[in-house]
PDB file of C-alpha atoms and ligand atoms in Angstrom:
ATOM      1  CA  MET A   1       5.902   3.193  15.316  1.00  0.00           C
ATOM      2  CA  ASP A   2       3.460   3.498  17.288  1.00  0.00           C
ATOM      3  CA  PHE A   3      -0.189   3.023  15.621  1.00  0.00           C
ATOM      4  CA  PRO A   4      -1.722   6.600  14.927  1.00  0.00           C
ATOM      5  CA  LYS A   5      -4.177   7.706  18.344  1.00  0.00           C
ATOM      6  CA  PRO A   6      -7.696   9.562  17.409  1.00  0.00           C
ATOM      7  CA  GLU A   7      -8.214  12.705  19.506  1.00  0.00           C
ATOM      8  CA  ILE A   8     -11.191  11.539  21.994  1.00  0.00           C
ATOM      9  CA  GLY A   9     -13.006  13.946  24.113  1.00  0.00           C
ATOM     10  CA  GLU A  10     -16.077  14.736  24.568  1.00  0.00           C
ATOM     11  CA  LEU A  11     -17.895  15.347  21.962  1.00  0.00           C
ATOM     12  CA  ASN A  12     -17.148  11.768  20.174  1.00  0.00           C
ATOM     13  CA  ARG A  13     -16.429   9.528  23.726  1.00  0.00           C
ATOM     14  CA  PRO A  14     -19.540   7.480  23.536  1.00  0.00           C
ATOM     15  CA  TYR A  15     -18.180   6.397  20.333  1.00  0.00           C
ATOM     16  CA  TRP A  16     -15.274   5.148  21.811  1.00  0.00           C
ATOM     17  CA  ASP A  17     -16.441   3.860  24.868  1.00  0.00           C
ATOM     18  CA  ALA A  18     -18.885   1.641  22.670  1.00  0.00           C
ATOM     19  CA  LEU A  19     -16.416  -0.261  21.032  1.00  0.00           C
ATOM     20  CA  ARG A  20     -14.655  -0.919  23.630  1.00  0.00           C
ATOM     21  CA  GLU A  21     -17.742  -2.709  25.071  1.00  0.00           C
ATOM     22  CA  GLY A  22     -17.719  -4.578  21.725  1.00  0.00           C
ATOM     23  CA  HIS A  23     -20.547  -2.642  20.176  1.00  0.00           C
ATOM     24  CA  LEU A  24     -20.732   0.138  17.705  1.00  0.00           C
ATOM     25  CA  VAL A  25     -23.084   3.366  18.470  1.00  0.00           C
ATOM     26  CA  VAL A  26     -24.307   5.762  15.721  1.00  0.00           C
ATOM     27  CA  GLN A  27     -25.610   9.133  16.359  1.00  0.00           C
ATOM     28  CA  ARG A  28     -29.361   9.854  15.772  1.00  0.00           C
ATOM     29  CA  CYS A  29     -31.306  13.705  15.383  1.00  0.00           C
ATOM     30  CA  ASP A  30     -35.029  13.859  17.153  1.00  0.00           C
ATOM     31  CA  GLN A  31     -35.665  13.795  12.932  1.00  0.00           C
ATOM     32  CA  GLY A  32     -34.432  10.337  13.012  1.00  0.00           C
ATOM     33  CA  HIS A  33     -31.756  11.160  10.931  1.00  0.00           C
ATOM     34  CA  ALA A  34     -28.287   8.785  11.473  1.00  0.00           C
ATOM     35  CA  TRP A  35     -24.734   9.647  11.006  1.00  0.00           C
ATOM     36  CA  LEU A  36     -20.914   9.503  12.162  1.00  0.00           C
ATOM     37  CA  PRO A  37     -18.520  10.579  12.725  1.00  0.00           C
ATOM     38  CA  ALA A  38     -19.802  12.443  16.196  1.00  0.00           C
ATOM     39  CA  ARG A  39     -21.004  15.986  15.409  1.00  0.00           C
ATOM     40  CA  ARG A  40     -22.676  18.459  17.295  1.00  0.00           C
ATOM     41  CA  HIS A  41     -25.632  19.232  15.040  1.00  0.00           C
ATOM     42  CA  CYS A  42     -27.042  17.049  12.410  1.00  0.00           C
ATOM     43  CA  PRO A  43     -25.474  17.184   9.504  1.00  0.00           C
ATOM     44  CA  ALA A  44     -28.662  16.463   7.481  1.00  0.00           C
ATOM     45  CA  CYS A  45     -31.267  19.065   9.499  1.00  0.00           C
ATOM     46  CA  LEU A  46     -28.791  20.967  11.912  1.00  0.00           C
ATOM     47  CA  SER A  47     -31.117  19.844  14.952  1.00  0.00           C
ATOM     48  CA  ASP A  48     -28.848  20.099  18.661  1.00  0.00           C
ATOM     49  CA  GLN A  49     -31.269  17.096  20.053  1.00  0.00           C
ATOM     50  CA  THR A  50     -29.060  14.090  19.730  1.00  0.00           C
ATOM     51  CA  ARG A  51     -28.358  11.056  20.972  1.00  0.00           C
ATOM     52  CA  TRP A  52     -26.480   7.941  21.065  1.00  0.00           C
ATOM     53  CA  GLU A  53     -27.586   4.364  19.870  1.00  0.00           C
ATOM     54  CA  ARG A  54     -26.453   1.145  19.511  1.00  0.00           C
ATOM     55  CA  ALA A  55     -26.012   0.373  15.778  1.00  0.00           C
ATOM     56  CA  SER A  56     -26.625  -3.414  14.833  1.00  0.00           C
ATOM     57  CA  GLY A  57     -22.918  -3.993  13.699  1.00  0.00           C
ATOM     58  CA  GLU A  58     -24.126  -4.966  10.308  1.00  0.00           C
ATOM     59  CA  GLY A  59     -24.183  -3.061   6.655  1.00  0.00           C
ATOM     60  CA  ARG A  60     -22.476  -3.554   2.996  1.00  0.00           C
ATOM     61  CA  LEU A  61     -19.156  -2.820   1.408  1.00  0.00           C
ATOM     62  CA  LEU A  62     -19.270  -0.085  -0.901  1.00  0.00           C
ATOM     63  CA  SER A  63     -15.899   0.364  -1.703  1.00  0.00           C
ATOM     64  CA  TRP A  64     -12.560   0.028  -0.885  1.00  0.00           C
ATOM     65  CA  VAL A  65      -8.597   0.028  -1.813  1.00  0.00           C
ATOM     66  CA  VAL A  66      -6.026  -1.881  -1.609  1.00  0.00           C
ATOM     67  CA  TYR A  67      -2.597   0.122  -0.377  1.00  0.00           C
ATOM     68  CA  HIS A  68       0.882  -1.454  -1.470  1.00  0.00           C
ATOM     69  CA  GLN A  69       2.814   2.113   0.431  1.00  0.00           C
ATOM     70  CA  ALA A  70       2.495   2.439   3.331  1.00  0.00           C
ATOM     71  CA  TYR A  71       1.722   6.934   4.048  1.00  0.00           C
ATOM     72  CA  HIS A  72       2.759   6.122   8.281  1.00  0.00           C
ATOM     73  CA  PRO A  73       5.128   4.119   9.558  1.00  0.00           C
ATOM     74  CA  ALA A  74       2.949   2.319  11.590  1.00  0.00           C
ATOM     75  CA  PHE A  75       1.412   0.417   8.097  1.00  0.00           C
ATOM     76  CA  GLU A  76       4.288  -0.527   7.036  1.00  0.00           C
ATOM     77  CA  SER A  77       4.408  -3.944   8.852  1.00  0.00           C
ATOM     78  CA  ARG A  78       0.172  -4.659   7.407  1.00  0.00           C
ATOM     79  CA  LEU A  79       1.282  -4.305   3.971  1.00  0.00           C
ATOM     80  CA  PRO A  80      -1.080  -4.759   1.527  1.00  0.00           C
ATOM     81  CA  TYR A  81      -3.971  -3.463   3.734  1.00  0.00           C
ATOM     82  CA  ASN A  82      -7.297  -2.384   2.611  1.00  0.00           C
ATOM     83  CA  VAL A  83      -9.065   0.712   3.204  1.00  0.00           C
ATOM     84  CA  ALA A  84     -12.958   0.098   2.935  1.00  0.00           C
ATOM     85  CA  LEU A  85     -16.000   1.997   2.931  1.00  0.00           C
ATOM     86  CA  VAL A  86     -18.312   0.298   4.248  1.00  0.00           C
ATOM     87  CA  GLU A  87     -22.266   1.777   4.835  1.00  0.00           C
ATOM     88  CA  LEU A  88     -24.163   0.678   8.549  1.00  0.00           C
ATOM     89  CA  ASP A  89     -27.801  -0.617   8.034  1.00  0.00           C
ATOM     90  CA  GLU A  90     -28.210   2.590   9.794  1.00  0.00           C
ATOM     91  CA  GLY A  91     -27.366   4.950   6.792  1.00  0.00           C
ATOM     92  CA  PRO A  92     -23.861   6.006   8.286  1.00  0.00           C
ATOM     93  CA  ARG A  93     -20.425   5.472   6.503  1.00  0.00           C
ATOM     94  CA  LEU A  94     -17.431   4.313   7.825  1.00  0.00           C
ATOM     95  CA  LEU A  95     -13.834   4.440   6.692  1.00  0.00           C
ATOM     96  CA  THR A  96     -12.564   1.077   8.029  1.00  0.00           C
ATOM     97  CA  ASN A  97     -11.007  -2.089   7.396  1.00  0.00           C
ATOM     98  CA  VAL A  98     -12.355  -5.532   6.345  1.00  0.00           C
ATOM     99  CA  ALA A  99     -10.548  -8.429   7.628  1.00  0.00           C
ATOM    100  CA  ASP A 100     -10.367 -10.588   4.987  1.00  0.00           C
ATOM    101  CA  ALA A 101      -8.406 -11.856   1.897  1.00  0.00           C
ATOM    102  CA  HIS A 102      -8.527  -8.829  -0.900  1.00  0.00           C
ATOM    103  CA  ASP A 103      -9.467 -11.356  -3.615  1.00  0.00           C
ATOM    104  CA  ARG A 104     -12.628 -12.247  -1.505  1.00  0.00           C
ATOM    105  CA  LEU A 105     -13.954  -8.376  -1.422  1.00  0.00           C
ATOM    106  CA  ARG A 106     -16.832  -7.469  -3.643  1.00  0.00           C
ATOM    107  CA  ALA A 107     -19.186  -4.431  -3.688  1.00  0.00           C
ATOM    108  CA  GLU A 108     -22.173  -4.934  -1.934  1.00  0.00           C
ATOM    109  CA  ALA A 109     -21.011  -7.749   0.221  1.00  0.00           C
ATOM    110  CA  ARG A 110     -23.019  -7.906   3.378  1.00  0.00           C
ATOM    111  CA  VAL A 111     -20.070  -6.935   6.547  1.00  0.00           C
ATOM    112  CA  ARG A 112     -20.385  -7.467  10.017  1.00  0.00           C
ATOM    113  CA  LEU A 113     -18.431  -5.610  12.961  1.00  0.00           C
ATOM    114  CA  LYS A 114     -15.170  -7.013  14.167  1.00  0.00           C
ATOM    115  CA  VAL A 115     -13.857  -4.829  16.946  1.00  0.00           C
ATOM    116  CA  GLU A 116      -9.998  -5.111  17.004  1.00  0.00           C
ATOM    117  CA  TRP A 117      -7.884  -3.485  19.423  1.00  0.00           C
ATOM    118  CA  GLU A 118      -4.608  -1.517  18.325  1.00  0.00           C
ATOM    119  CA  GLY A 119      -3.124  -1.233  22.160  1.00  0.00           C
ATOM    120  CA  ASP A 120      -5.408   0.647  24.387  1.00  0.00           C
ATOM    121  CA  LEU A 121      -7.865   1.292  21.562  1.00  0.00           C
ATOM    122  CA  ALA A 122     -10.729  -0.366  20.431  1.00  0.00           C
ATOM    123  CA  LEU A 123     -11.222  -0.029  16.608  1.00  0.00           C
ATOM    124  CA  ALA A 124     -14.204  -1.061  14.695  1.00  0.00           C
ATOM    125  CA  ARG A 125     -13.230  -3.267  11.499  1.00  0.00           C
ATOM    126  CA  PHE A 126     -15.037  -5.433   9.771  1.00  0.00           C
ATOM    127  CA  ARG A 127     -15.495  -9.098   8.165  1.00  0.00           C
ATOM    128  CA  LEU A 128     -17.540 -10.418   5.580  1.00  0.00           C
ATOM    129  CA  ALA A 129     -20.664 -11.203   6.829  1.00  0.00           C
ATOM    130  CA  GLU A 130     -19.999 -15.018   5.380  1.00  0.00           C
ATOM    131  CA  SER A 131     -16.872 -15.714   7.092  1.00  0.00           C
ATOM    132  CA  ASP A 132     -18.701 -16.286   9.857  1.00  0.00           C
ATOM    133  CA  PRO A 133     -19.514 -19.523  11.050  1.00  0.00           C
ATOM    134  CA  PRO A 134     -22.790 -20.997  11.075  1.00  0.00           C
ATOM    135  CA  ARG A 135     -24.998 -19.824  14.074  1.00  0.00           C
ATOM    136  CA  SER A 136     -26.562 -23.035  14.573  1.00  0.00           C
ATOM    137  CA  GLU A 137     -24.580 -26.111  13.563  1.00  0.00           C
ATOM    138  CA  SER A 138     -25.734 -29.582  13.281  1.00  0.00           C
ATOM    139  CA  SER A 139     -24.227 -32.343  15.353  1.00  0.00           C
TER     140      SER A 139
HETATM  141 ZN1   ZN B  15     -31.388  15.583  11.832  1.00  0.00          ZN
END
């Protein structure tokens, strides 16, 4: 069974294209509100003056659940897997997966974008920031 595909159209194509290039973008209005998923109008002030803006890819883990039952056949081989709510530093929240052992997850943990491919689709997943190797190693 194939991984379920999102509907990609004019409105949300910049989001998916950015992930293919390895980063995350959010929409922002002329009043400074930021959001995901893509919409024609700002959900806070209804402005239609919107633009896409590159996000840091950093955020925090708000909550998660671990699925032990697959509700789509494509996910059976992944059990158990988590579905996590991540709040980006820019504000928008994403439903995603955190690619770390479930027993290491904790609320408020810092997470970092980890683009993963499902076939030809690039997805925004995350990993615990503390899982990353140190940026500078002493030798
Ligand atoms: Zn707004």
